[in-house]
Amino acid sequence: MYRAKTTIEQWRILQAVVDYGGYAHAAAKLNKSQSSLNHAVTKLQDQLGVELLEVIGRKAHLTEAGEVMLRRARLLTQNIQELEELATNINQNWEPEITLAVELAFPREYLYPALVDFHKYSRGSRLKIINTVLTGTEEAITEKWADLVISGTIPRGYLGEPLCQHYFYAVCHPEHELAKLPHQIDPRELAQHLQLVIKDSGKLPIEKQGWLKSEQRWTVSDFGAAIDIMAQGIGFCWLPEFTIREALSQGKLVKLAIKGSSFRVIPFYLVVPSADKIGPGTEMLYQQILALRQCPSQLPEPQA
């Protein structure tokens, strides 16, 4: 087994000398004597047989070899720090891994600020973010394979905190036959055209949401695929507004005027599948996501 010649503390001292611009400032920051830092760096260089620092004037500068070694050392000390923080988290019953299931139709722009806040306190803990669709999202709750779930529905027997609500529109290519009709589209007429749908991620999909009465149907895995296909003049699809915003503004897609339904409103909820077993890490992420709900909580005006 290989035995290391150097210590983590030596590399940390080297980093401090470089980051604080010399031995004197580093000694003040680390609350150590300047001579002890000088000795540690000298010993480090002797053990490696490589000159890492050279003093020019009153400041210590990295050599070319020192720059390479220090870059690698920063990764090493960061990994050690995260490992130690993980041990502390585990000792405090902080979960080593947290799974967040998010309905694909939920706008990620409202989630990212919470992830930024969570990252500040989660060093060493892993976060798995899983995209789910319809029945798959409900299964994340009922089968309890996720710690937190952002869902458009709440299964019977569960509770959820409302986060926001968003519009879905039926859209197609401007040259599609449906887009050229001079009147509002009768749903019976709509059923005669190809509909694009997003694949339900559930193991046992149940078609109980949305308008799925078209005789012809193509299933795709994500919103981008549906938009790309419609850009070829094929089919129509119900999509959340944030996914089609750019295509609408560029005239690549248009909204359909359907009799009885110009748009759909989908509410989103934050659900804890196992509320009696929630850990401190999951609780922190839960609160950080919940704190953002005031941003989009008011239903926005439909965009023309």
Tab-separated table of C-alpha atoms in Angstrom:
chain	number	residue	atom	x	y	z
A	1	MET	CA	0.000	0.000	0.000
A	2	TYR	CA	1.283	3.446	-0.915
A	3	ARG	CA	2.209	5.676	2.037
A	4	ALA	CA	1.849	9.409	1.452
A	5	LYS	CA	4.940	11.544	1.991
A	6	THR	CA	2.965	14.700	2.578
A	7	THR	CA	-0.004	15.731	4.731
A	8	ILE	CA	-3.234	17.569	4.005
A	9	GLU	CA	-2.176	20.262	6.477
A	10	GLN	CA	0.974	20.992	4.478
A	11	TRP	CA	-1.062	21.534	1.315
A	12	ARG	CA	-3.521	23.747	3.174
A	13	ILE	CA	-0.660	25.883	4.454
A	14	LEU	CA	0.738	26.193	0.922
A	15	GLN	CA	-2.679	27.325	-0.316
A	16	ALA	CA	-2.921	29.910	2.469
A	17	VAL	CA	0.532	31.339	1.713
A	18	VAL	CA	-0.429	31.744	-1.953
A	19	ASP	CA	-3.989	32.979	-1.364
A	20	TYR	CA	-3.019	35.556	1.288
A	21	GLY	CA	0.062	36.786	-0.559
A	22	GLY	CA	2.835	35.607	1.750
A	23	TYR	CA	3.828	33.958	5.013
A	24	ALA	CA	3.045	36.926	7.263
A	25	HIS	CA	-0.569	37.371	6.124
A	26	ALA	CA	-1.169	33.606	6.031
A	27	ALA	CA	0.210	33.246	9.582
A	28	ALA	CA	-2.202	35.930	10.821
A	29	LYS	CA	-5.169	34.281	9.117
A	30	LEU	CA	-4.294	30.783	10.354
A	31	ASN	CA	-3.285	31.997	13.814
A	32	LYS	CA	0.088	30.305	13.463
A	33	SER	CA	3.628	31.569	13.637
A	34	GLN	CA	5.303	32.645	10.422
A	35	SER	CA	8.226	30.338	11.120
A	36	SER	CA	5.951	27.277	11.449
A	37	LEU	CA	4.408	28.001	8.042
A	38	ASN	CA	7.818	28.502	6.490
A	39	HIS	CA	8.998	25.225	7.973
A	40	ALA	CA	5.902	23.351	6.713
A	41	VAL	CA	6.323	24.589	3.135
A	42	THR	CA	10.067	23.942	3.154
A	43	LYS	CA	9.504	20.409	4.391
A	44	LEU	CA	6.801	19.882	1.746
A	45	GLN	CA	9.203	20.900	-1.004
A	46	ASP	CA	11.967	18.677	0.415
A	47	GLN	CA	9.630	15.678	0.630
A	48	LEU	CA	8.508	16.164	-2.970
A	49	GLY	CA	11.897	17.135	-4.336
A	50	VAL	CA	10.163	19.968	-6.212
A	51	GLU	CA	10.430	23.736	-5.679
A	52	LEU	CA	6.898	25.081	-5.244
A	53	LEU	CA	7.482	28.659	-4.080
A	54	GLU	CA	10.043	31.336	-4.733
A	55	VAL	CA	10.235	34.594	-2.814
A	56	ILE	CA	10.467	37.701	-4.962
A	57	GLY	CA	10.812	40.853	-2.913
A	58	ARG	CA	8.512	40.363	0.049
A	59	LYS	CA	6.007	38.080	-1.657
A	60	ALA	CA	6.051	34.344	-2.268
A	61	HIS	CA	5.209	33.323	-5.815
A	62	LEU	CA	4.388	29.906	-7.229
A	63	THR	CA	6.828	28.305	-9.571
A	64	GLU	CA	5.546	26.723	-12.759
A	65	ALA	CA	5.611	23.325	-11.086
A	66	GLY	CA	3.972	24.844	-8.006
A	67	GLU	CA	1.016	26.091	-10.045
A	68	VAL	CA	0.358	22.600	-11.389
A	69	MET	CA	0.727	20.960	-7.979
A	70	LEU	CA	-1.450	23.546	-6.236
A	71	ARG	CA	-4.317	23.091	-8.714
A	72	ARG	CA	-4.365	19.384	-7.935
A	73	ALA	CA	-3.966	20.033	-4.214
A	74	ARG	CA	-7.026	22.302	-4.157
A	75	LEU	CA	-9.138	19.435	-5.464
A	76	LEU	CA	-7.666	17.156	-2.817
A	77	THR	CA	-8.346	19.492	0.101
A	78	GLN	CA	-11.833	20.240	-1.212
A	79	ASN	CA	-12.604	16.519	-1.353
A	80	ILE	CA	-11.313	16.078	2.190
A	81	GLN	CA	-13.479	18.966	3.394
A	82	GLU	CA	-16.573	17.524	1.732
A	83	LEU	CA	-15.805	14.088	3.165
A	84	GLU	CA	-15.526	15.499	6.673
A	85	GLU	CA	-18.719	17.536	6.237
A	86	LEU	CA	-20.508	14.425	5.009
A	87	ALA	CA	-19.418	12.601	8.161
A	88	THR	CA	-20.779	15.475	10.256
A	89	ASN	CA	-24.067	15.406	8.344
A	90	ILE	CA	-24.423	11.656	8.759
A	91	ASN	CA	-23.651	11.992	12.472
A	92	GLN	CA	-26.530	14.479	12.669
A	93	ASN	CA	-28.806	12.014	10.834
A	94	TRP	CA	-28.522	14.100	7.654
A	95	GLU	CA	-29.365	11.886	4.706
A	96	PRO	CA	-26.338	10.970	2.539
A	97	GLU	CA	-28.655	11.104	-0.496
A	98	ILE	CA	-31.915	12.975	-1.165
A	99	THR	CA	-34.208	12.250	-4.111
A	100	LEU	CA	-36.369	15.013	-5.586
A	101	ALA	CA	-38.928	13.984	-8.219
A	102	VAL	CA	-40.124	16.876	-10.390
A	103	GLU	CA	-43.022	16.823	-12.840
A	104	LEU	CA	-41.551	17.597	-16.271
A	105	ALA	CA	-44.125	20.360	-16.803
A	106	PHE	CA	-42.919	22.294	-13.745
A	107	PRO	CA	-40.833	25.346	-14.800
A	108	ARG	CA	-37.286	24.783	-13.539
A	109	GLU	CA	-36.629	28.521	-13.315
A	110	TYR	CA	-38.600	28.484	-10.052
A	111	LEU	CA	-36.596	25.574	-8.652
A	112	TYR	CA	-33.019	26.666	-9.324
A	113	PRO	CA	-32.804	29.400	-6.617
A	114	ALA	CA	-33.763	26.811	-3.988
A	115	LEU	CA	-31.054	24.463	-5.278
A	116	VAL	CA	-28.484	27.255	-5.034
A	117	ASP	CA	-29.445	27.849	-1.387
A	118	PHE	CA	-29.472	24.140	-0.613
A	119	HIS	CA	-26.025	23.630	-2.131
A	120	LYS	CA	-24.497	26.001	0.431
A	121	TYR	CA	-25.356	23.570	3.246
A	122	SER	CA	-25.306	20.186	1.502
A	123	ARG	CA	-21.615	19.594	0.826
A	124	GLY	CA	-20.983	15.864	0.758
A	125	SER	CA	-24.654	14.935	0.463
A	126	ARG	CA	-25.913	13.851	-2.941
A	127	LEU	CA	-29.081	15.203	-4.528
A	128	LYS	CA	-30.859	13.198	-7.220
A	129	ILE	CA	-33.319	15.197	-9.336
A	130	ILE	CA	-35.568	12.893	-11.368
A	131	ASN	CA	-37.902	14.087	-14.130
A	132	THR	CA	-41.299	12.410	-13.982
A	133	VAL	CA	-44.486	12.666	-16.040
A	134	LEU	CA	-48.117	12.218	-14.940
A	135	THR	CA	-48.584	8.719	-13.478
A	136	GLY	CA	-44.838	8.497	-12.887
A	137	THR	CA	-45.045	11.561	-10.660
A	138	GLU	CA	-47.900	10.048	-8.665
A	139	GLU	CA	-45.944	6.802	-8.293
A	140	ALA	CA	-43.058	8.753	-6.786
A	141	ILE	CA	-45.522	9.721	-4.054
A	142	THR	CA	-47.523	6.533	-3.574
A	143	GLU	CA	-44.508	4.208	-3.853
A	144	LYS	CA	-42.436	6.604	-1.725
A	145	TRP	CA	-39.279	6.232	-3.782
A	146	ALA	CA	-38.689	10.006	-3.650
A	147	ASP	CA	-38.121	12.139	-0.565
A	148	LEU	CA	-39.808	15.201	-2.098
A	149	VAL	CA	-42.100	15.466	-5.110
A	150	ILE	CA	-43.245	18.451	-7.146
A	151	SER	CA	-46.491	17.261	-8.697
A	152	GLY	CA	-49.429	18.575	-10.692
A	153	THR	CA	-51.806	16.336	-8.722
A	154	ILE	CA	-52.053	14.994	-5.189
A	155	PRO	CA	-53.007	11.300	-4.862
A	156	ARG	CA	-55.786	10.387	-2.470
A	157	GLY	CA	-54.535	10.141	1.106
A	158	TYR	CA	-51.695	12.642	0.704
A	159	LEU	CA	-51.296	16.358	1.334
A	160	GLY	CA	-49.281	18.956	-0.536
A	161	GLU	CA	-48.353	22.624	-0.285
A	162	PRO	CA	-49.328	24.717	-3.335
A	163	LEU	CA	-46.340	26.189	-5.175
A	164	CYS	CA	-47.679	27.851	-8.311
A	165	GLN	CA	-49.935	27.341	-11.302
A	166	HIS	CA	-49.209	27.588	-14.999
A	167	TYR	CA	-50.909	27.694	-18.370
A	168	PHE	CA	-50.917	24.944	-20.977
A	169	TYR	CA	-51.802	25.752	-24.580
A	170	ALA	CA	-52.649	23.649	-27.614
A	171	VAL	CA	-50.222	24.685	-30.351
A	172	CYS	CA	-49.201	23.719	-33.873
A	173	HIS	CA	-47.199	25.008	-36.848
A	174	PRO	CA	-48.599	28.199	-38.482
A	175	GLU	CA	-49.075	26.308	-41.763
A	176	HIS	CA	-50.905	23.395	-40.165
A	177	GLU	CA	-54.470	22.869	-41.316
A	178	LEU	CA	-55.810	23.549	-37.818
A	179	ALA	CA	-54.095	26.938	-37.679
A	180	LYS	CA	-55.790	28.067	-40.887
A	181	LEU	CA	-59.366	27.398	-39.832
A	182	PRO	CA	-61.414	30.630	-39.853
A	183	HIS	CA	-63.423	29.679	-36.780
A	184	GLN	CA	-62.944	28.237	-33.312
A	185	ILE	CA	-62.038	24.570	-33.499
A	186	ASP	CA	-64.690	22.093	-32.453
A	187	PRO	CA	-63.154	19.369	-30.216
A	188	ARG	CA	-64.708	16.724	-32.490
A	189	GLU	CA	-62.811	18.233	-35.396
A	190	LEU	CA	-59.626	18.343	-33.339
A	191	ALA	CA	-59.934	14.619	-32.710
A	192	GLN	CA	-59.380	13.921	-36.401
A	193	HIS	CA	-55.831	15.302	-36.348
A	194	LEU	CA	-52.547	13.861	-35.133
A	195	GLN	CA	-51.833	14.721	-31.503
A	196	LEU	CA	-48.351	14.654	-29.993
A	197	VAL	CA	-48.219	13.580	-26.334
A	198	ILE	CA	-45.421	13.375	-23.797
A	199	LYS	CA	-44.681	9.844	-22.612
A	200	ASP	CA	-46.063	9.049	-19.177
A	201	SER	CA	-43.133	7.906	-17.017
A	202	GLY	CA	-45.265	5.639	-14.847
A	203	LYS	CA	-44.847	1.871	-14.796
A	204	LEU	CA	-48.613	1.559	-15.243
A	205	PRO	CA	-49.716	4.759	-17.031
A	206	ILE	CA	-53.302	5.825	-16.470
A	207	GLU	CA	-54.805	8.223	-19.007
A	208	LYS	CA	-56.916	10.426	-16.799
A	209	GLN	CA	-55.550	13.902	-17.458
A	210	GLY	CA	-55.655	16.235	-20.424
A	211	TRP	CA	-57.291	15.982	-23.808
A	212	LEU	CA	-56.375	12.624	-25.398
A	213	LYS	CA	-59.195	11.933	-27.817
A	214	SER	CA	-57.346	12.112	-31.125
A	215	GLU	CA	-57.664	9.024	-33.296
A	216	GLN	CA	-53.980	9.417	-34.185
A	217	ARG	CA	-51.317	9.875	-31.554
A	218	TRP	CA	-47.534	10.060	-31.507
A	219	THR	CA	-45.708	9.756	-28.175
A	220	VAL	CA	-42.422	11.538	-27.510
A	221	SER	CA	-40.145	11.640	-24.477
A	222	ASP	CA	-39.952	15.395	-23.874
A	223	PHE	CA	-41.271	18.826	-24.821
A	224	GLY	CA	-38.353	19.621	-27.099
A	225	ALA	CA	-39.073	16.605	-29.287
A	226	ALA	CA	-42.722	17.635	-29.627
A	227	ILE	CA	-41.744	21.193	-30.609
A	228	ASP	CA	-39.224	19.930	-33.171
A	229	ILE	CA	-41.816	17.658	-34.802
A	230	MET	CA	-44.444	20.398	-34.930
A	231	ALA	CA	-41.840	22.664	-36.538
A	232	GLN	CA	-42.044	20.281	-39.502
A	233	GLY	CA	-45.773	20.993	-39.787
A	234	ILE	CA	-46.792	17.715	-38.115
A	235	GLY	CA	-49.456	17.431	-35.424
A	236	PHE	CA	-50.567	19.560	-32.497
A	237	CYS	CA	-49.729	19.328	-28.810
A	238	TRP	CA	-50.703	20.689	-25.402
A	239	LEU	CA	-47.585	22.246	-23.853
A	240	PRO	CA	-46.765	24.475	-20.852
A	241	GLU	CA	-46.319	28.113	-21.744
A	242	PHE	CA	-42.690	28.358	-20.635
A	243	THR	CA	-41.639	25.635	-23.099
A	244	ILE	CA	-43.185	27.356	-26.135
A	245	ARG	CA	-42.532	30.992	-25.253
A	246	GLU	CA	-39.635	31.364	-27.676
A	247	ALA	CA	-41.275	29.399	-30.505
A	248	LEU	CA	-44.414	31.539	-30.210
A	249	SER	CA	-42.473	34.814	-30.246
A	250	GLN	CA	-40.538	33.663	-33.319
A	251	GLY	CA	-43.712	32.625	-35.132
A	252	LYS	CA	-42.657	28.966	-35.309
A	253	LEU	CA	-45.770	27.879	-33.413
A	254	VAL	CA	-49.238	29.347	-32.906
A	255	LYS	CA	-51.920	28.789	-30.301
A	256	LEU	CA	-55.083	27.011	-31.348
A	257	ALA	CA	-58.452	28.623	-30.720
A	258	ILE	CA	-60.448	25.669	-29.385
A	259	LYS	CA	-64.106	26.031	-28.576
A	260	GLY	CA	-64.602	25.635	-24.843
A	261	SER	CA	-60.906	25.675	-23.898
A	262	SER	CA	-58.485	28.424	-24.909
A	263	PHE	CA	-55.996	27.181	-22.312
A	264	ARG	CA	-55.619	24.879	-19.315
A	265	VAL	CA	-54.384	25.792	-15.846
A	266	ILE	CA	-52.232	23.267	-13.978
A	267	PRO	CA	-51.475	23.795	-10.269
A	268	PHE	CA	-48.263	22.411	-8.784
A	269	TYR	CA	-47.742	21.132	-5.256
A	270	LEU	CA	-44.801	20.178	-3.073
A	271	VAL	CA	-45.473	16.769	-1.530
A	272	VAL	CA	-43.604	14.835	1.162
A	273	PRO	CA	-44.451	11.152	0.547
A	274	SER	CA	-43.169	10.011	3.961
A	275	ALA	CA	-43.883	12.981	6.198
A	276	ASP	CA	-43.209	10.972	9.378
A	277	LYS	CA	-39.698	10.019	8.221
A	278	ILE	CA	-38.418	13.301	6.825
A	279	GLY	CA	-34.740	13.915	7.578
A	280	PRO	CA	-33.005	17.247	8.294
A	281	GLY	CA	-31.591	17.556	4.762
A	282	THR	CA	-34.970	16.895	3.153
A	283	GLU	CA	-36.601	19.313	5.589
A	284	MET	CA	-34.120	22.036	4.636
A	285	LEU	CA	-34.694	21.539	0.903
A	286	TYR	CA	-38.462	21.435	1.514
A	287	GLN	CA	-38.395	24.809	3.275
A	288	GLN	CA	-36.155	26.368	0.630
A	289	ILE	CA	-38.468	25.290	-2.192
A	290	LEU	CA	-41.520	26.397	-0.239
A	291	ALA	CA	-39.985	29.834	0.381
A	292	LEU	CA	-39.991	30.491	-3.367
A	293	ARG	CA	-43.679	29.905	-3.912
A	294	GLN	CA	-44.502	33.568	-3.329
A	295	CYS	CA	-42.626	34.475	-6.526
A	296	PRO	CA	-44.985	32.757	-9.025
A	297	SER	CA	-47.952	32.202	-6.729
A	298	GLN	CA	-50.203	34.637	-8.577
A	299	LEU	CA	-51.539	33.275	-11.837
A	300	PRO	CA	-49.867	35.253	-14.652
A	301	GLU	CA	-51.860	36.833	-17.419
A	302	PRO	CA	-52.043	34.662	-20.557
A	303	GLN	CA	-49.574	35.780	-23.193
A	304	ALA	CA	-50.993	36.594	-26.575
